[in-house]
Amino acid sequence: MDTKLGNYLDERFGWRGVWAAIFLRKIPHVNWLYTLGSATLFVATLQIVTGILLTMYYVPTPDHAYDSVTYITTQLPAGWFIRGLHHWGASAMVVLTVLHLLRVFFYGAYKYPREVTWSTGVLLLLVVVGFGFTGYLLPWDQKAFWATTVGTRIIAVAPGIGPWLLRVARGGDELSAVTLARFFGVHVWVLPAALLALLLIHMYLVIRNGISAVPERKE
Amino acid sequence: MEPSSTVDASPKEISRRQFMSAAIAAMGGLIGAALGLPAIAYIIGPALTKKTENWVRLGAVSKVETGTPTLFKTTVQRQTGWIADQQEIAVYVLTEDGQKYVAMSNICTHLGCRVRWIAEQERFFSPCHNGVFDKDGNVVSGPPPRPLDRFETKIEDGVLYIRTV
Ligand code: FES
C-alpha cells in the first residue's frame, strides 16, 4: 500500500508501524515446527468463521437442534461443507494446540521471559478442550447425548461437591433443554470471549518478546 | 502455445521477498474464495428454493355473496426450513354475476399489512398507513402502489379453488 490512500491512513492510524511490528519483526533461524502456532491460529480463525455461519441456521433446543443440523447438511448449498470444516476443524484444533505445546515444551521455549506466554497458552488449551466438549453436544443426536451424559457424569466424581457441580453443569439432574441451551451459550459466547482475550495477550507477548531460537548443543 | 521467442528478452528481477508476498497473497485469495463462495451460497440458499404452486380449496361457491367481497380463510401446509406447519391464508372473493369470480389477496400491496373489508364504506382498509382500496381491489388513496393481488380461480363441483404457493 504505497499509495495515497496508504499514506492517508498511515497518518491517521500509523498502520505501517503496526504492520512492521507484527510481520516484519526479526526472527531467529527456525524450523517447520515453529509454524504450529500459526497453524493453530489459522484453524481457530476457520472455526470462528464456520461457527458464525452455523449459528445462522442452528437452533439450540431439543425439538429443533437435530432437525436444524440435518437441514444444514442436506438442504442448504455447501451446508455439508461448512459443517464439515467446523467438525474436522475441531479435531484439528486439539491436535495442533497440543503439538504446538509440545514443541514449546521440548525446546524449552516457556522459560524466562516467556512464562506468561506459556501460561496463557495452557489456558488456551483448556478453552479449546472446552469448545470441543460443549460443541460435541450441539448436534443432539444419540452420540452427542450419551457422550455428554458420560462426560458430565465425570464431574460428580469430585469429592464432596461433585454431585452438586454435576447439577450445575447439566442445569438439573438429567440432560435436558437446559443443558443444551447452556452448552450452546458457553460454546458461542463464553468460550469465544475467553479465547479472544487470551489470544490477544498470547499474541502480544509473542510479538513483544520475540520467539526463542532453536536450542543448541553447546555451552 | 506462444513461441518461446516472445519471452521477455530482459526479464525483470523478482526478489525473493516479492515472490513470497505474491505467493502468500495468491494462497490467501484462494483460501478466501474456497471459503467465501460456499459461504455466500450457504447464506442465500433458502432464498433460492423454488416455490411450487398448488390448487388450494377455499370453500363452497354458494357462500359468496353477490356484489360484496366475501372473506374465505383456509390453511395450507408449509415447510419452512426445518419446521412444517400450518399457515392461514385469507382471501376475499367477489362476484357480480355468479359467473365470474375474482379472488383477491388480503395482503396490502404497500408493505404487507392485512386489509379488511368495511361493508358500510364499501372499501378495503389497510390499518398501517391508511391505504384504501375499492371493492375490485383498485387503490383509492394512500401509499399502496398497485391494486390487490389476484389469484387464479377455478370451480369444481361447486367448490372454489385458488392457485397459490
Ligand atoms: S401496509 Fe397497507 S398502507 Fe402501508
Short mmCIF file of N, CA and C and ligand atoms in Angstrom, two decimals, chain B residues 108 110-113 126 128-131 143-144, ligand 1:
data_model
loop_
_atom_site.label_atom_id
_atom_site.label_comp_id
_atom_site.label_asym_id
_atom_site.label_seq_id
_atom_site.Cartn_x
_atom_site.Cartn_y
_atom_site.Cartn_z
N CYS B 108 -51.91 -6.21 1.88
CA CYS B 108 -51.79 -4.86 1.32
C CYS B 108 -50.56 -4.79 0.44
N HIS B 110 -48.83 -2.31 -0.23
CA HIS B 110 -47.83 -1.37 0.24
C HIS B 110 -46.72 -2.13 0.97
N LEU B 111 -46.94 -2.45 2.23
CA LEU B 111 -45.89 -3.16 2.97
C LEU B 111 -46.38 -4.42 3.67
N GLY B 112 -47.53 -4.93 3.22
CA GLY B 112 -47.89 -6.26 3.68
C GLY B 112 -48.81 -6.38 4.87
N CYS B 113 -49.39 -5.29 5.37
CA CYS B 113 -50.38 -5.45 6.43
C CYS B 113 -51.63 -6.11 5.82
N SER B 126 -56.39 -0.64 4.85
CA SER B 126 -55.17 -1.19 5.43
C SER B 126 -54.89 -0.41 6.70
N CYS B 128 -52.30 0.04 8.46
CA CYS B 128 -50.95 0.51 8.79
C CYS B 128 -50.66 1.93 8.34
N HIS B 129 -50.97 2.25 7.07
CA HIS B 129 -50.64 3.61 6.61
C HIS B 129 -51.80 4.19 5.80
N ASN B 130 -52.98 3.83 6.23
CA ASN B 130 -54.19 4.37 5.60
C ASN B 130 -54.33 4.08 4.10
N GLY B 131 -53.93 2.90 3.69
CA GLY B 131 -54.17 2.51 2.31
C GLY B 131 -55.64 2.14 2.15
N PRO B 143 -50.69 5.04 0.25
CA PRO B 143 -49.43 4.69 -0.40
C PRO B 143 -49.38 3.42 -1.25
N PRO B 144 -50.37 2.52 -1.22
CA PRO B 144 -50.19 1.28 -1.98
C PRO B 144 -49.93 1.55 -3.47
S1 FES C 1 -49.08 -1.63 4.55
FE1 FES C 1 -51.02 -1.04 3.81
S2 FES C 1 -50.83 1.10 3.69
FE2 FES C 1 -48.83 0.52 4.33
#
